Amino acid sequence: MSTSRRKTRTCKVGKLKIGSDHPIAIQTMVTGQAKTTKAIIEEIKSVEGKGCDLIRIAIPNLEAAKAIPEIKEKISLPLVADIHFDPRLAVAALDYGADKIRINPGNFNDKSYLDKVIALAKTKKAAIRIGVNAGSLEKDLWDKYEGPVPDALVESALRWSSYLENKNFGNFIVALKSSRVPQMIDSYERFACQTDIPLHLGVTEAGPTLPGAVKSAIGIGTLLRKGIGDTIRVSILDTVEKEVEICRQILKSLGLYTKEPDIIACPTCARTEIDLPSLVEKVEKALSRVHKPITVSVMGCVVNGIGEAREADFAIAGGKNCGVLYYKGEIYKAKVTEDRLIPELLNLIQKKT
Ligand code: SF4
């Protein structure tokens, strides 16, 4: 059973609002394949308008920070600068206009610089993500807990959250990432019940596409179903487009994504008498232009087609070279030839929505 969404404060990243009752934001991070500013901009543009709400880039040196204004000028998404170790790069990223910085203060090589970072973020009205990660836990916590166990990640996240709050800085988000799904779920759950800070969910370094998607769906999906989580990132060895697509599918599968249809399709069996894979492909293509939260089921035969049609807004149940078209569980047209199924479905969607 799901619980209602966890109540949080709101974090502003550029024009985007994260947390509270705002839609769960999808984010991704520019890959290592994008070696030039032009390539970074191209990668970002490939996910604009495809459900991505904010984009992160790595800032490994000052040159990367200096490219921020040019990148921002060419994109419409809020930009997050990812900083490790060197707090001076966090200052540079903020100076050059990053809307948010992702830092793990625990791995700053000069922690005395942290106050300057926080003060500048406040002046610039930028957001901060405290990115606690099992792979870069502070040494004292590693020693205390004998490893990056959930309680260690939670203590680190609470430590730095309190630090920011004591500096009167509230526009921040927290992540407690691990590449191990049970550890990730436990860490977020334990932190979530102690604060109202918005949470960035992710299974870090989830791996190649298929296992990475499965791990992410289980980790992120389990937490979202419990009402925990305000922005998500799928972290896999694939393109930014694929990461965003998987995020959309995770949200859609939980009824949390309202910008596009949810397509249900059967796996086919010996009863199938229609070319279902090609029909589903055509339905997906046709519905890519429909930005409405409808469910459309495409079934190989009437055996389960009738049942699924009752649950979906629109449905097709295949027959021999034809199909039955349903609307809200009722037959809308009993026999539609295969070549007319897509146009008839689109006409029906247009008429009823
Ligand atoms: Fe087979 Fe029909 Fe079920 Fe598809 S809907 S798997 S064709 S029984």
Coordinates of C-alpha atoms and ligand atoms in Angstrom, one line a residue:
M1 CA 0.0 0.0 0.0
S2 CA 1.4 3.5 -0.8
T3 CA 1.6 6.3 1.7
S4 CA 1.0 9.9 0.9
R5 CA 4.0 12.0 -0.2
R6 CA 6.4 13.0 2.5
K7 CA 6.0 16.7 3.4
T8 CA 9.1 18.7 2.6
R9 CA 10.2 22.3 2.3
T10 CA 10.7 23.6 -1.3
C11 CA 14.1 24.0 -2.9
K12 CA 14.4 26.4 -5.8
V13 CA 16.8 25.6 -8.7
G14 CA 16.5 28.4 -11.2
K15 CA 12.8 28.4 -12.1
L16 CA 12.3 24.8 -11.0
K17 CA 10.8 24.1 -7.7
I18 CA 11.6 20.7 -6.0
G19 CA 9.9 19.1 -3.1
S20 CA 6.6 19.9 -1.3
D21 CA 3.8 19.1 -3.8
H22 CA 5.8 19.9 -6.9
P23 CA 6.1 17.1 -9.5
I24 CA 9.0 14.7 -9.0
A25 CA 11.8 16.3 -11.1
I26 CA 13.8 14.2 -13.5
Q27 CA 17.5 14.9 -13.9
T28 CA 20.5 13.5 -15.6
M29 CA 24.2 14.2 -16.0
V30 CA 26.3 15.0 -19.1
T31 CA 28.5 12.0 -19.9
G32 CA 32.2 11.7 -20.3
Q33 CA 31.7 11.4 -24.1
A34 CA 31.0 15.2 -24.3
K35 CA 34.5 16.5 -24.3
T36 CA 33.9 20.1 -25.5
T37 CA 31.5 22.8 -24.6
K38 CA 29.8 22.3 -28.0
A39 CA 29.3 18.6 -27.3
I40 CA 28.1 19.3 -23.7
I41 CA 25.5 21.7 -25.1
E42 CA 24.4 19.1 -27.8
E43 CA 24.0 16.4 -25.1
I44 CA 21.9 18.7 -23.0
K45 CA 19.7 19.7 -25.9
S46 CA 19.1 16.0 -26.7
V47 CA 17.0 15.7 -23.4
E48 CA 15.4 19.2 -23.5
G49 CA 11.7 18.7 -24.0
K50 CA 11.9 15.0 -23.3
G51 CA 11.0 15.1 -19.7
C52 CA 14.3 16.2 -18.2
D53 CA 13.9 19.0 -15.6
L54 CA 17.5 19.8 -14.7
I55 CA 20.9 18.9 -15.9
R56 CA 24.2 18.3 -14.1
I57 CA 27.7 18.8 -15.5
A58 CA 31.0 17.8 -13.9
I59 CA 33.4 20.7 -12.9
P60 CA 36.8 19.0 -12.6
N61 CA 38.8 22.2 -13.1
L62 CA 38.5 26.0 -13.6
E63 CA 38.1 25.7 -17.4
A64 CA 34.9 23.7 -16.9
A65 CA 33.5 26.4 -14.6
K66 CA 34.4 29.1 -17.1
A67 CA 32.2 27.4 -19.7
I68 CA 29.1 27.6 -17.6
P69 CA 27.9 31.0 -19.0
E70 CA 28.2 29.8 -22.6
I71 CA 26.3 26.6 -21.8
K72 CA 23.6 28.4 -19.9
E73 CA 23.0 30.8 -22.7
K74 CA 22.3 27.9 -25.1
I75 CA 20.1 25.7 -22.9
S76 CA 16.8 26.1 -21.1
L77 CA 17.3 23.7 -18.3
P78 CA 18.6 24.7 -14.8
L79 CA 22.2 23.8 -14.6
V80 CA 23.8 21.9 -11.7
A81 CA 27.6 22.0 -11.2
D82 CA 29.1 18.8 -9.8
I83 CA 32.1 19.5 -7.5
H84 CA 34.4 17.1 -5.7
F85 CA 37.3 17.8 -3.3
D86 CA 38.1 21.4 -4.3
P87 CA 35.7 24.0 -2.7
R88 CA 37.3 26.8 -4.8
L89 CA 35.6 25.1 -7.8
A90 CA 32.3 25.4 -6.1
V91 CA 32.9 29.1 -5.6
A92 CA 33.9 29.4 -9.3
A93 CA 30.8 27.5 -10.5
L94 CA 28.5 29.8 -8.5
D95 CA 30.4 32.9 -9.7
Y96 CA 29.9 31.7 -13.3
G97 CA 26.1 31.2 -12.8
A98 CA 25.4 27.6 -11.8
D99 CA 21.8 27.3 -10.5
K100 CA 22.8 24.6 -8.1
I101 CA 26.0 22.9 -6.9
R102 CA 26.4 19.3 -5.9
I103 CA 28.9 19.0 -3.1
N104 CA 29.9 16.5 -0.5
P105 CA 31.5 18.8 2.2
G106 CA 32.9 15.6 3.8
N107 CA 35.4 15.2 0.9
F108 CA 36.4 18.9 0.6
N109 CA 40.1 19.2 1.0
D110 CA 39.8 22.6 2.7
K111 CA 36.6 22.6 4.9
S112 CA 37.3 26.2 6.1
Y113 CA 36.2 27.2 2.6
L114 CA 32.7 25.8 3.1
D115 CA 31.4 28.9 4.7
K116 CA 32.4 31.0 1.7
V117 CA 30.6 28.5 -0.6
I118 CA 27.4 28.7 1.5
A119 CA 27.5 32.5 1.7
L120 CA 27.9 32.8 -2.1
A121 CA 25.1 30.3 -2.8
K122 CA 22.9 32.5 -0.6
T123 CA 23.9 35.7 -2.4
K124 CA 23.4 34.1 -5.8
K125 CA 20.1 32.5 -4.8
A126 CA 21.5 29.2 -5.9
A127 CA 20.7 25.8 -4.5
I128 CA 23.0 23.2 -2.9
R129 CA 22.8 19.4 -3.0
I130 CA 24.6 17.7 -0.2
G131 CA 25.6 14.5 -2.0
V132 CA 26.5 11.9 0.6
N133 CA 27.9 8.8 -1.1
A134 CA 28.9 5.4 0.3
G135 CA 32.0 5.6 -1.9
S136 CA 33.2 8.9 -0.3
L137 CA 32.1 8.7 3.3
E138 CA 34.1 10.8 5.8
K139 CA 36.9 8.8 7.6
D140 CA 35.6 9.4 11.1
L141 CA 32.2 7.9 10.2
W142 CA 33.8 5.0 8.3
D143 CA 35.8 4.2 11.4
K144 CA 32.9 4.6 13.8
Y145 CA 30.5 2.4 11.8
E146 CA 33.2 0.2 10.3
G147 CA 32.0 0.9 6.8
P148 CA 29.5 2.9 4.8
V149 CA 26.4 1.4 6.4
P150 CA 23.0 3.3 6.3
D151 CA 23.5 4.8 9.8
A152 CA 26.9 6.2 8.7
L153 CA 25.4 7.8 5.6
V154 CA 22.5 9.2 7.6
E155 CA 24.9 10.7 10.2
S156 CA 26.9 12.3 7.5
A157 CA 23.8 13.8 5.8
L158 CA 22.5 15.1 9.1
R159 CA 25.9 16.5 10.0
W160 CA 26.1 18.6 6.9
S161 CA 22.4 19.5 6.8
S162 CA 22.7 20.9 10.3
Y163 CA 25.8 22.8 9.2
L164 CA 24.0 24.5 6.4
E165 CA 20.9 25.2 8.5
N166 CA 23.1 26.8 11.3
K167 CA 24.4 29.2 8.6
N168 CA 20.8 30.0 7.8
F169 CA 20.9 28.3 4.5
G170 CA 17.7 26.4 3.7
N171 CA 17.7 26.1 -0.1
F172 CA 19.2 22.6 -0.3
I173 CA 18.5 19.0 -1.1
V174 CA 20.2 15.8 0.2
A175 CA 21.1 12.5 -1.5
L176 CA 22.4 9.4 0.3
K177 CA 23.6 7.3 -2.5
S178 CA 24.9 3.8 -2.6
S179 CA 25.4 1.3 -5.4
R180 CA 23.8 -1.4 -3.2
V181 CA 20.0 -1.1 -3.4
P182 CA 19.0 -2.4 0.1
Q183 CA 21.6 0.0 1.7
M184 CA 20.3 2.9 -0.5
I185 CA 16.7 2.3 0.5
D186 CA 17.5 2.0 4.2
S187 CA 19.6 5.1 4.2
Y188 CA 16.9 7.3 2.6
E189 CA 14.2 5.9 4.8
R190 CA 16.1 6.6 8.0
F191 CA 17.0 10.1 6.9
A192 CA 13.5 10.9 5.6
C193 CA 11.8 10.3 8.9
Q194 CA 14.1 12.8 10.7
T195 CA 13.9 15.9 8.5
D196 CA 11.7 17.8 6.0
I197 CA 14.6 18.3 3.5
P198 CA 13.8 17.4 -0.1
L199 CA 15.5 14.3 -1.3
H200 CA 17.4 13.5 -4.6
L201 CA 17.0 9.7 -5.1
G202 CA 19.4 7.6 -7.0
V203 CA 21.3 4.3 -7.0
T204 CA 24.9 5.4 -7.7
E205 CA 26.9 3.8 -10.4
A206 CA 24.1 1.4 -11.1
G207 CA 25.9 -0.2 -14.0
P208 CA 25.2 -1.2 -17.6
T209 CA 21.8 -0.4 -19.1
L210 CA 19.7 -3.4 -18.1
P211 CA 21.0 -4.2 -14.6
G212 CA 21.3 -0.4 -14.0
A213 CA 17.7 0.2 -15.0
V214 CA 16.4 -2.7 -12.8
K215 CA 18.4 -1.6 -9.8
S216 CA 17.3 2.0 -10.2
A217 CA 13.7 1.0 -10.7
I218 CA 13.7 -1.1 -7.5
G219 CA 15.6 1.4 -5.4
I220 CA 14.0 4.6 -6.6
G221 CA 10.6 3.0 -7.1
T222 CA 10.4 1.5 -3.6
L223 CA 11.1 4.8 -2.0
L224 CA 8.7 6.8 -4.3
R225 CA 5.9 4.3 -3.5
K226 CA 6.4 5.1 0.2
G227 CA 6.1 8.8 -0.6
I228 CA 9.8 9.5 -0.3
G229 CA 11.7 11.4 -3.0
D230 CA 11.5 14.7 -4.8
T231 CA 13.9 14.4 -7.7
I232 CA 15.4 11.3 -9.3
R233 CA 18.4 10.3 -11.4
V234 CA 19.1 7.0 -13.0
S235 CA 22.8 6.6 -13.1
I236 CA 23.8 4.0 -15.8
L237 CA 26.4 3.4 -18.4
D238 CA 24.3 4.8 -21.3
T239 CA 23.2 8.0 -22.9
V240 CA 21.5 10.9 -21.1
E241 CA 18.4 10.2 -23.3
K242 CA 18.3 6.6 -22.0
E243 CA 18.6 7.8 -18.4
V244 CA 15.8 10.3 -18.8
E245 CA 13.6 7.7 -20.5
I246 CA 14.1 5.2 -17.7
C247 CA 13.3 7.9 -15.1
R248 CA 10.0 8.7 -17.0
Q249 CA 9.2 5.0 -17.1
I250 CA 9.8 4.6 -13.3
L251 CA 7.5 7.6 -12.6
K252 CA 4.9 6.4 -15.1
S253 CA 4.8 2.9 -13.6
L254 CA 3.8 4.5 -10.3
G255 CA 1.3 7.0 -11.8
L256 CA 3.6 9.9 -11.0
Y257 CA 4.2 11.1 -14.6
T258 CA 1.4 13.0 -16.2
K259 CA 3.0 14.4 -19.3
E260 CA 2.6 11.4 -21.6
P261 CA 0.5 8.2 -22.1
D262 CA 1.3 4.9 -20.4
I263 CA 1.3 2.1 -22.9
I264 CA 0.4 -1.4 -21.7
A265 CA 1.2 -4.3 -24.1
C266 CA 1.0 -8.1 -23.7
P267 CA 4.1 -10.2 -24.3
T268 CA 2.2 -12.3 -27.1
C269 CA 1.6 -16.0 -27.1
A270 CA 0.3 -18.7 -29.5
R271 CA -3.1 -17.0 -29.5
T272 CA -1.6 -13.9 -31.1
E273 CA -2.8 -13.4 -34.7
I274 CA -1.7 -9.9 -35.3
D275 CA 1.9 -8.5 -35.7
L276 CA 1.8 -7.0 -32.2
P277 CA 5.5 -5.8 -31.9
S278 CA 5.1 -3.7 -35.0
L279 CA 1.6 -2.5 -33.9
V280 CA 3.0 -1.5 -30.4
E281 CA 5.9 0.3 -32.1
K282 CA 3.4 2.3 -34.3
V283 CA 1.3 3.1 -31.3
E284 CA 4.4 4.3 -29.4
K285 CA 5.4 6.5 -32.3
A286 CA 1.9 7.9 -32.8
L287 CA 1.5 8.7 -29.1
S288 CA 4.8 10.4 -28.8
R289 CA 3.0 13.5 -29.9
V290 CA 0.2 13.1 -27.3
H291 CA 1.1 14.8 -24.0
K292 CA -1.7 13.5 -21.8
P293 CA -1.8 11.1 -18.9
I294 CA -3.9 8.4 -20.5
T295 CA -3.4 4.7 -20.5
V296 CA -3.5 2.8 -23.7
S297 CA -3.4 -1.0 -23.8
V298 CA -2.5 -3.0 -26.9
M299 CA -3.2 -6.7 -26.5
G300 CA -2.6 -9.6 -28.8
C301 CA -6.1 -11.1 -28.5
V302 CA -9.5 -10.7 -26.8
V303 CA -8.6 -13.2 -24.0
N304 CA -7.0 -10.6 -21.8
G305 CA -7.8 -7.7 -24.1
I306 CA -11.3 -7.4 -22.7
G307 CA -10.0 -7.3 -19.1
E308 CA -7.2 -4.9 -19.8
A309 CA -9.5 -2.7 -21.9
R310 CA -11.6 -2.2 -18.8
E311 CA -8.6 -0.9 -16.9
A312 CA -7.3 1.4 -19.7
D313 CA -8.7 4.6 -21.1
F314 CA -8.2 3.3 -24.6
A315 CA -7.4 -0.2 -25.8
I316 CA -6.8 -2.4 -28.9
A317 CA -7.4 -6.1 -28.8
G318 CA -5.9 -7.8 -31.8
G319 CA -7.6 -10.4 -34.0
K320 CA -6.7 -11.9 -37.4
N321 CA -5.6 -8.9 -39.5
C322 CA -7.9 -6.7 -37.5
G323 CA -8.6 -5.4 -34.0
V324 CA -11.3 -4.3 -31.6
L325 CA -11.1 -0.7 -30.4
Y326 CA -12.2 0.0 -26.8
Y327 CA -12.9 3.2 -24.9
K328 CA -13.3 3.1 -21.1
G329 CA -13.9 -0.6 -21.2
E330 CA -16.7 -0.5 -23.8
I331 CA -16.3 -1.6 -27.4
Y332 CA -16.1 1.5 -29.5
K333 CA -15.5 -0.3 -32.9
A334 CA -15.8 -4.0 -33.1
K335 CA -13.8 -4.7 -36.3
V336 CA -11.1 -2.3 -37.5
T337 CA -8.7 -3.5 -40.2
E338 CA -5.1 -3.6 -39.2
D339 CA -4.1 -0.6 -41.4
R340 CA -6.9 1.5 -39.8
L341 CA -6.1 0.7 -36.2
I342 CA -3.7 3.6 -35.5
P343 CA -5.6 6.3 -37.3
E344 CA -8.9 5.2 -35.6
L345 CA -7.1 5.1 -32.2
L346 CA -5.7 8.6 -32.7
N347 CA -9.1 9.9 -33.8
L348 CA -10.7 8.4 -30.7
I349 CA -8.1 9.9 -28.4
Q350 CA -8.5 13.3 -30.0
K351 CA -12.3 13.1 -29.7
K352 CA -12.4 12.0 -26.1
T353 CA -9.5 14.0 -24.5
Ligands
SF4_1 FE1 -1.6 -14.2 -25.4 FE2 -3.9 -12.8 -25.7 FE3 -2.5 -12.7 -23.4 FE4 -1.5 -11.5 -25.5 S1 -3.4 -11.0 -24.5 S2 -0.4 -12.9 -24.2 S3 -2.2 -12.9 -27.2 S4 -3.5 -14.5 -24.3

